PDB file of C-alpha atoms in Angstrom:
ATOM      1  CA  GLY C   1       0.000   0.000   0.000  1.00  0.00           C
ATOM      2  CA  ALA C   2       0.933   3.642  -0.290  1.00  0.00           C
ATOM      3  CA  VAL C   3       2.960   4.923   2.664  1.00  0.00           C
ATOM      4  CA  VAL C   4       3.376   8.510   3.755  1.00  0.00           C
ATOM      5  CA  SER C   5       5.870   9.480   6.432  1.00  0.00           C
ATOM      6  CA  GLN C   6       6.248  12.638   8.469  1.00  0.00           C
ATOM      7  CA  HIS C   7       9.262  13.920  10.312  1.00  0.00           C
ATOM      8  CA  PRO C   8       9.535  14.721  13.100  1.00  0.00           C
ATOM      9  CA  SER C   9       6.709  12.923  14.854  1.00  0.00           C
ATOM     10  CA  TRP C  10       6.823  15.474  17.653  1.00  0.00           C
ATOM     11  CA  VAL C  11       8.699  18.683  18.251  1.00  0.00           C
ATOM     12  CA  ILE C  12       8.954  21.186  21.062  1.00  0.00           C
ATOM     13  CA  CYS C  13      10.262  24.643  20.299  1.00  0.00           C
ATOM     14  CA  LYS C  14      10.563  28.042  21.909  1.00  0.00           C
ATOM     15  CA  SER C  15       8.276  30.893  20.994  1.00  0.00           C
ATOM     16  CA  GLY C  16       9.662  32.919  18.108  1.00  0.00           C
ATOM     17  CA  THR C  17      11.584  30.106  16.462  1.00  0.00           C
ATOM     18  CA  SER C  18      10.746  28.372  13.183  1.00  0.00           C
ATOM     19  CA  VAL C  19       9.972  24.711  12.773  1.00  0.00           C
ATOM     20  CA  LYS C  20      10.063  22.616   9.607  1.00  0.00           C
ATOM     21  CA  ILE C  21       7.933  19.503   9.151  1.00  0.00           C
ATOM     22  CA  GLU C  22       8.618  17.080   6.305  1.00  0.00           C
ATOM     23  CA  CYS C  23       6.081  14.926   4.513  1.00  0.00           C
ATOM     24  CA  ARG C  24       7.299  12.166   2.221  1.00  0.00           C
ATOM     25  CA  SER C  25       5.516   9.680  -0.012  1.00  0.00           C
ATOM     26  CA  LEU C  26       7.718   6.602   0.306  1.00  0.00           C
ATOM     27  CA  ASP C  27       6.547   4.304  -2.470  1.00  0.00           C
ATOM     28  CA  PHE C  28       4.659   6.504  -4.898  1.00  0.00           C
ATOM     29  CA  GLN C  29       4.863   9.871  -6.573  1.00  0.00           C
ATOM     30  CA  ALA C  30       2.459  12.421  -5.186  1.00  0.00           C
ATOM     31  CA  THR C  31       1.244  15.056  -7.596  1.00  0.00           C
ATOM     32  CA  THR C  32      -0.631  16.775  -4.805  1.00  0.00           C
ATOM     33  CA  MET C  33      -0.005  17.022  -1.095  1.00  0.00           C
ATOM     34  CA  PHE C  34      -2.269  18.450   1.556  1.00  0.00           C
ATOM     35  CA  TRP C  35      -1.586  19.895   4.978  1.00  0.00           C
ATOM     36  CA  TYR C  36      -4.125  19.693   7.777  1.00  0.00           C
ATOM     37  CA  ARG C  37      -4.249  20.991  11.294  1.00  0.00           C
ATOM     38  CA  GLN C  38      -6.058  19.191  14.093  1.00  0.00           C
ATOM     39  CA  PHE C  39      -6.723  20.449  17.601  1.00  0.00           C
ATOM     40  CA  PRO C  40      -7.428  17.929  20.379  1.00  0.00           C
ATOM     41  CA  LYS C  41     -10.688  16.046  19.877  1.00  0.00           C
ATOM     42  CA  GLN C  42     -11.530  18.154  16.860  1.00  0.00           C
ATOM     43  CA  SER C  43     -11.712  17.565  13.157  1.00  0.00           C
ATOM     44  CA  LEU C  44      -9.051  17.988  10.514  1.00  0.00           C
ATOM     45  CA  MET C  45      -8.965  21.429   8.968  1.00  0.00           C
ATOM     46  CA  LEU C  46      -7.333  21.793   5.570  1.00  0.00           C
ATOM     47  CA  MET C  47      -4.630  24.435   5.624  1.00  0.00           C
ATOM     48  CA  ALA C  48      -3.269  24.270   2.102  1.00  0.00           C
ATOM     49  CA  THR C  49      -2.909  22.213  -1.035  1.00  0.00           C
ATOM     50  CA  SER C  50       0.419  21.962  -2.787  1.00  0.00           C
ATOM     51  CA  ASN C  51       1.301  20.710  -6.232  1.00  0.00           C
ATOM     52  CA  GLU C  52       4.831  19.770  -7.173  1.00  0.00           C
ATOM     53  CA  GLY C  53       6.722  22.700  -8.613  1.00  0.00           C
ATOM     54  CA  SER C  54       4.065  25.316  -8.030  1.00  0.00           C
ATOM     55  CA  LYS C  55       2.955  27.587  -5.219  1.00  0.00           C
ATOM     56  CA  ALA C  56       0.663  26.215  -2.561  1.00  0.00           C
ATOM     57  CA  THR C  57      -2.990  27.180  -2.436  1.00  0.00           C
ATOM     58  CA  TYR C  58      -3.974  28.255   1.063  1.00  0.00           C
ATOM     59  CA  GLU C  59      -7.411  27.992   2.590  1.00  0.00           C
ATOM     60  CA  GLN C  60      -9.169  31.113   3.735  1.00  0.00           C
ATOM     61  CA  GLY C  61      -7.870  32.337   7.058  1.00  0.00           C
ATOM     62  CA  VAL C  62      -4.508  30.548   6.848  1.00  0.00           C
ATOM     63  CA  GLU C  63      -1.558  32.928   6.905  1.00  0.00           C
ATOM     64  CA  LYS C  64       0.698  32.021   4.010  1.00  0.00           C
ATOM     65  CA  ASP C  65       3.616  33.973   5.448  1.00  0.00           C
ATOM     66  CA  LYS C  66       3.379  32.069   8.692  1.00  0.00           C
ATOM     67  CA  PHE C  67       2.887  28.596   7.265  1.00  0.00           C
ATOM     68  CA  LEU C  68       5.354  28.232   4.412  1.00  0.00           C
ATOM     69  CA  ILE C  69       4.778  25.237   2.194  1.00  0.00           C
ATOM     70  CA  ASN C  70       7.255  23.907  -0.328  1.00  0.00           C
ATOM     71  CA  HIS C  71       6.594  20.972  -2.640  1.00  0.00           C
ATOM     72  CA  ALA C  72       9.987  20.624  -4.263  1.00  0.00           C
ATOM     73  CA  SER C  73       9.628  17.105  -5.615  1.00  0.00           C
ATOM     74  CA  LEU C  74       7.008  14.463  -6.281  1.00  0.00           C
ATOM     75  CA  THR C  75       7.861  12.762  -2.996  1.00  0.00           C
ATOM     76  CA  LEU C  76       8.507  15.628  -0.580  1.00  0.00           C
ATOM     77  CA  SER C  77       6.551  18.542   0.798  1.00  0.00           C
ATOM     78  CA  THR C  78       7.587  20.668   3.748  1.00  0.00           C
ATOM     79  CA  LEU C  79       5.624  22.890   6.096  1.00  0.00           C
ATOM     80  CA  THR C  80       7.567  25.558   7.950  1.00  0.00           C
ATOM     81  CA  VAL C  81       5.892  27.292  10.850  1.00  0.00           C
ATOM     82  CA  THR C  82       7.668  30.616  11.076  1.00  0.00           C
ATOM     83  CA  SER C  83       8.009  32.616  14.307  1.00  0.00           C
ATOM     84  CA  ALA C  84       5.977  30.021  16.137  1.00  0.00           C
ATOM     85  CA  HIS C  85       3.814  31.028  19.084  1.00  0.00           C
ATOM     86  CA  PRO C  86       1.966  28.921  21.672  1.00  0.00           C
ATOM     87  CA  GLU C  87      -1.282  29.227  19.707  1.00  0.00           C
ATOM     88  CA  ASP C  88       0.419  27.371  16.836  1.00  0.00           C
ATOM     89  CA  SER C  89       0.688  24.308  19.057  1.00  0.00           C
ATOM     90  CA  SER C  90      -1.329  21.626  17.331  1.00  0.00           C
ATOM     91  CA  PHE C  91      -1.211  18.317  15.495  1.00  0.00           C
ATOM     92  CA  TYR C  92      -0.229  18.716  11.857  1.00  0.00           C
ATOM     93  CA  ILE C  93      -1.116  15.994   9.363  1.00  0.00           C
ATOM     94  CA  CYS C  94      -0.123  15.724   5.725  1.00  0.00           C
ATOM     95  CA  SER C  95      -1.636  13.594   3.017  1.00  0.00           C
ATOM     96  CA  ALA C  96      -0.554  12.745  -0.496  1.00  0.00           C
ATOM     97  CA  ALA C  97      -2.499  11.865  -3.612  1.00  0.00           C
ATOM     98  CA  THR C  98      -1.242  10.240  -6.791  1.00  0.00           C
ATOM     99  CA  GLY C  99      -3.640  12.016  -9.093  1.00  0.00           C
ATOM    100  CA  ARG C 100      -4.434   8.713 -10.730  1.00  0.00           C
ATOM    101  CA  GLY C 101      -7.463   6.462 -10.680  1.00  0.00           C
ATOM    102  CA  SER C 102     -11.065   7.337 -10.151  1.00  0.00           C
ATOM    103  CA  TYR C 103     -10.636   7.668  -6.408  1.00  0.00           C
ATOM    104  CA  ASN C 104      -7.436   9.729  -6.401  1.00  0.00           C
ATOM    105  CA  GLU C 105      -7.252   8.615  -2.804  1.00  0.00           C
ATOM    106  CA  GLN C 106      -5.403  10.646  -0.216  1.00  0.00           C
ATOM    107  CA  PHE C 107      -2.917   8.693   1.899  1.00  0.00           C
ATOM    108  CA  PHE C 108      -2.252  10.189   5.299  1.00  0.00           C
ATOM    109  CA  GLY C 109       0.955  10.591   7.220  1.00  0.00           C
ATOM    110  CA  PRO C 110       1.120   9.748  10.943  1.00  0.00           C
ATOM    111  CA  GLY C 111       1.099  13.401  11.972  1.00  0.00           C
ATOM    112  CA  THR C 112       3.454  15.742  13.820  1.00  0.00           C
ATOM    113  CA  ARG C 113       2.703  17.109  17.257  1.00  0.00           C
ATOM    114  CA  LEU C 114       4.036  20.649  17.649  1.00  0.00           C
ATOM    115  CA  THR C 115       4.327  22.228  21.072  1.00  0.00           C
ATOM    116  CA  VAL C 116       5.449  25.832  21.284  1.00  0.00           C
ATOM    117  CA  LEU C 117       6.606  26.975  24.714  1.00  0.00           C
TER     118      LEU C 117
ATOM    119  CA  ALA O   1     -19.748  25.477   0.316  1.00  0.00           C
ATOM    120  CA  GLN O   2     -19.975  21.815   1.109  1.00  0.00           C
ATOM    121  CA  THR O   3     -20.523  20.895   4.736  1.00  0.00           C
ATOM    122  CA  VAL O   4     -20.471  17.582   6.581  1.00  0.00           C
ATOM    123  CA  THR O   5     -22.394  17.093   9.807  1.00  0.00           C
ATOM    124  CA  GLN O   6     -21.902  14.348  12.355  1.00  0.00           C
ATOM    125  CA  SER O   7     -24.526  14.846  15.023  1.00  0.00           C
ATOM    126  CA  GLN O   8     -23.236  12.242  17.466  1.00  0.00           C
ATOM    127  CA  PRO O   9     -20.200  13.472  19.420  1.00  0.00           C
ATOM    128  CA  GLU O  10     -19.906  10.128  21.212  1.00  0.00           C
ATOM    129  CA  MET O  11     -21.342   6.652  20.820  1.00  0.00           C
ATOM    130  CA  SER O  12     -20.942   3.474  22.854  1.00  0.00           C
ATOM    131  CA  VAL O  13     -21.413  -0.120  21.804  1.00  0.00           C
ATOM    132  CA  GLN O  14     -21.073  -3.428  23.522  1.00  0.00           C
ATOM    133  CA  GLU O  15     -18.487  -5.785  22.099  1.00  0.00           C
ATOM    134  CA  ALA O  16     -19.997  -8.034  19.382  1.00  0.00           C
ATOM    135  CA  GLU O  17     -22.988  -5.714  18.954  1.00  0.00           C
ATOM    136  CA  THR O  18     -23.826  -3.426  16.027  1.00  0.00           C
ATOM    137  CA  VAL O  19     -23.581   0.345  15.991  1.00  0.00           C
ATOM    138  CA  THR O  20     -24.504   2.968  13.405  1.00  0.00           C
ATOM    139  CA  LEU O  21     -22.761   6.311  13.076  1.00  0.00           C
ATOM    140  CA  SER O  22     -24.665   9.110  11.347  1.00  0.00           C
ATOM    141  CA  CYS O  23     -23.464  11.588   8.772  1.00  0.00           C
ATOM    142  CA  THR O  24     -25.256  14.125   6.625  1.00  0.00           C
ATOM    143  CA  TYR O  25     -23.766  16.459   4.061  1.00  0.00           C
ATOM    144  CA  ASP O  26     -24.764  19.384   1.971  1.00  0.00           C
ATOM    145  CA  THR O  27     -23.785  19.813  -1.652  1.00  0.00           C
ATOM    146  CA  SER O  28     -25.217  20.951  -4.937  1.00  0.00           C
ATOM    147  CA  GLU O  29     -22.958  18.617  -6.910  1.00  0.00           C
ATOM    148  CA  SER O  30     -24.155  15.357  -8.391  1.00  0.00           C
ATOM    149  CA  ASP O  31     -20.814  13.578  -8.715  1.00  0.00           C
ATOM    150  CA  TYR O  32     -18.697  13.204  -5.600  1.00  0.00           C
ATOM    151  CA  TYR O  33     -17.166  10.735  -3.190  1.00  0.00           C
ATOM    152  CA  LEU O  34     -17.906  10.008   0.440  1.00  0.00           C
ATOM    153  CA  PHE O  35     -15.578   8.403   2.939  1.00  0.00           C
ATOM    154  CA  TRP O  36     -15.427   7.162   6.485  1.00  0.00           C
ATOM    155  CA  TYR O  37     -12.063   7.435   8.206  1.00  0.00           C
ATOM    156  CA  LYS O  38     -10.998   5.969  11.525  1.00  0.00           C
ATOM    157  CA  GLN O  39      -8.530   7.766  13.771  1.00  0.00           C
ATOM    158  CA  PRO O  40      -7.368   5.547  16.653  1.00  0.00           C
ATOM    159  CA  PRO O  41      -5.373   6.906  19.624  1.00  0.00           C
ATOM    160  CA  SER O  42      -2.220   6.749  17.474  1.00  0.00           C
ATOM    161  CA  ARG O  43      -3.909   9.486  15.391  1.00  0.00           C
ATOM    162  CA  GLN O  44      -3.048   7.767  12.113  1.00  0.00           C
ATOM    163  CA  MET O  45      -5.940   8.304   9.714  1.00  0.00           C
ATOM    164  CA  ILE O  46      -7.201   5.014   8.306  1.00  0.00           C
ATOM    165  CA  LEU O  47      -9.644   4.737   5.420  1.00  0.00           C
ATOM    166  CA  VAL O  48     -12.557   2.519   6.445  1.00  0.00           C
ATOM    167  CA  ILE O  49     -14.853   2.671   3.449  1.00  0.00           C
ATOM    168  CA  ARG O  50     -15.669   4.838   0.446  1.00  0.00           C
ATOM    169  CA  GLN O  51     -18.706   5.403  -1.749  1.00  0.00           C
ATOM    170  CA  GLU O  52     -19.089   6.966  -5.159  1.00  0.00           C
ATOM    171  CA  ALA O  53     -22.204   9.087  -5.404  1.00  0.00           C
ATOM    172  CA  TYR O  54     -23.182   7.682  -8.790  1.00  0.00           C
ATOM    173  CA  LYS O  55     -23.321   4.150  -7.404  1.00  0.00           C
ATOM    174  CA  GLN O  56     -26.654   3.155  -5.925  1.00  0.00           C
ATOM    175  CA  GLN O  57     -25.267   0.057  -4.285  1.00  0.00           C
ATOM    176  CA  ASN O  58     -24.081   0.600  -0.728  1.00  0.00           C
ATOM    177  CA  ALA O  59     -20.379  -0.073  -0.147  1.00  0.00           C
ATOM    178  CA  THR O  60     -19.347  -2.895   2.154  1.00  0.00           C
ATOM    179  CA  GLU O  61     -15.967  -3.797   3.623  1.00  0.00           C
ATOM    180  CA  ASN O  62     -16.113  -6.859   5.876  1.00  0.00           C
ATOM    181  CA  ARG O  63     -17.846  -5.739   9.102  1.00  0.00           C
ATOM    182  CA  PHE O  64     -18.297  -2.176   7.842  1.00  0.00           C
ATOM    183  CA  SER O  65     -21.130  -1.091   5.586  1.00  0.00           C
ATOM    184  CA  VAL O  66     -22.776   2.155   4.671  1.00  0.00           C
ATOM    185  CA  ASN O  67     -26.330   3.287   4.102  1.00  0.00           C
ATOM    186  CA  PHE O  68     -26.070   5.877   1.360  1.00  0.00           C
ATOM    187  CA  GLN O  69     -29.213   7.895   0.757  1.00  0.00           C
ATOM    188  CA  LYS O  70     -28.314  10.376  -1.980  1.00  0.00           C
ATOM    189  CA  ALA O  71     -31.607  12.248  -2.057  1.00  0.00           C
ATOM    190  CA  ALA O  72     -31.507  12.698   1.702  1.00  0.00           C
ATOM    191  CA  LYS O  73     -27.761  13.450   1.600  1.00  0.00           C
ATOM    192  CA  SER O  74     -27.186  10.901   4.303  1.00  0.00           C
ATOM    193  CA  PHE O  75     -24.217   8.530   4.642  1.00  0.00           C
ATOM    194  CA  SER O  76     -24.275   6.405   7.780  1.00  0.00           C
ATOM    195  CA  LEU O  77     -21.707   3.794   8.806  1.00  0.00           C
ATOM    196  CA  LYS O  78     -22.744   0.497  10.319  1.00  0.00           C
ATOM    197  CA  ILE O  79     -20.200  -1.524  12.250  1.00  0.00           C
ATOM    198  CA  SER O  80     -21.238  -5.111  12.869  1.00  0.00           C
ATOM    199  CA  ASP O  81     -19.764  -7.465  15.481  1.00  0.00           C
ATOM    200  CA  SER O  82     -17.958  -4.563  17.140  1.00  0.00           C
ATOM    201  CA  GLN O  83     -14.484  -5.276  18.426  1.00  0.00           C
ATOM    202  CA  LEU O  84     -12.342  -3.529  21.022  1.00  0.00           C
ATOM    203  CA  GLY O  85     -10.033  -2.427  18.223  1.00  0.00           C
ATOM    204  CA  ASP O  86     -12.868  -0.473  16.647  1.00  0.00           C
ATOM    205  CA  ALA O  87     -12.670   2.095  19.440  1.00  0.00           C
ATOM    206  CA  ALA O  88     -11.564   5.327  17.788  1.00  0.00           C
ATOM    207  CA  MET O  89     -12.696   8.681  16.443  1.00  0.00           C
ATOM    208  CA  TYR O  90     -14.612   8.250  13.199  1.00  0.00           C
ATOM    209  CA  PHE O  91     -14.775  10.994  10.595  1.00  0.00           C
ATOM    210  CA  CYS O  92     -17.174  11.227   7.692  1.00  0.00           C
ATOM    211  CA  ALA O  93     -15.691  13.070   4.723  1.00  0.00           C
ATOM    212  CA  TYR O  94     -16.907  14.465   1.410  1.00  0.00           C
ATOM    213  CA  ARG O  95     -14.771  14.972  -1.666  1.00  0.00           C
ATOM    214  CA  ASN O  96     -15.540  16.787  -4.847  1.00  0.00           C
ATOM    215  CA  GLY O  97     -12.456  17.470  -6.895  1.00  0.00           C
ATOM    216  CA  ASN O  98      -9.305  17.448  -4.811  1.00  0.00           C
ATOM    217  CA  LYS O  99     -10.322  18.532  -1.357  1.00  0.00           C
ATOM    218  CA  LEU O 100     -11.674  16.517   1.539  1.00  0.00           C
ATOM    219  CA  VAL O 101     -14.168  18.144   3.876  1.00  0.00           C
ATOM    220  CA  PHE O 102     -14.436  16.390   7.221  1.00  0.00           C
ATOM    221  CA  GLY O 103     -17.227  16.214   9.741  1.00  0.00           C
ATOM    222  CA  ALA O 104     -16.595  16.986  13.402  1.00  0.00           C
ATOM    223  CA  GLY O 105     -16.129  13.320  14.230  1.00  0.00           C
ATOM    224  CA  THR O 106     -17.769  10.743  16.483  1.00  0.00           C
ATOM    225  CA  ILE O 107     -15.892   9.091  19.318  1.00  0.00           C
ATOM    226  CA  LEU O 108     -16.789   5.406  19.414  1.00  0.00           C
ATOM    227  CA  ARG O 109     -16.276   3.546  22.664  1.00  0.00           C
ATOM    228  CA  VAL O 110     -16.469  -0.242  22.728  1.00  0.00           C
ATOM    229  CA  LYS O 111     -17.391  -1.905  26.026  1.00  0.00           C
ATOM    230  CA  SER O 112     -16.164  -5.376  26.875  1.00  0.00           C
TER     231      SER O 112
END
């Protein structure tokens, strides 16, 4: 099956620093990757959609200068939380889609827990 | 905008019994996909079952089946012979095009 990894699985950082989260599709090429944010016991909220080689499309209300997304290759997308603050503490999940088949199914990574002190 | 509503924040079921999780959605599209995802304590999202809107036949995957009522915009999940490992948060999701829209989720507790 299609496997998506995320690194790191958890990170603690000081307020004002930047944190980079990597999302990799291990055994397939992902034309599109998605980044979600999930607060405890809440649903997944789509932050942005990224296509390889082009700029990410951000959802309304998501600050593009704060959440920098790069999709440099068909197997790697990164999310950088710049000048992180405690309110950015959350669980960040990525997913990847092949763009093929009728389902164009999204395969989810295991998530990254970010804690900003 | 499409919305997905899960009206049951929490549900409980006895082991080996059957439970149904509710989901309704709102869309003006005629062609779309619906999904149920399971998120166990590990928080890894796991696809449980999917349904294409153009298919009248309800999808089934082993102990999991759906009741898809397109006119009513309803998409419930039935879990038969519930097992302890079924305990998790369940999300209903709608997809038209690229994006998934998730419901608020239902926490399912399984009692032994």
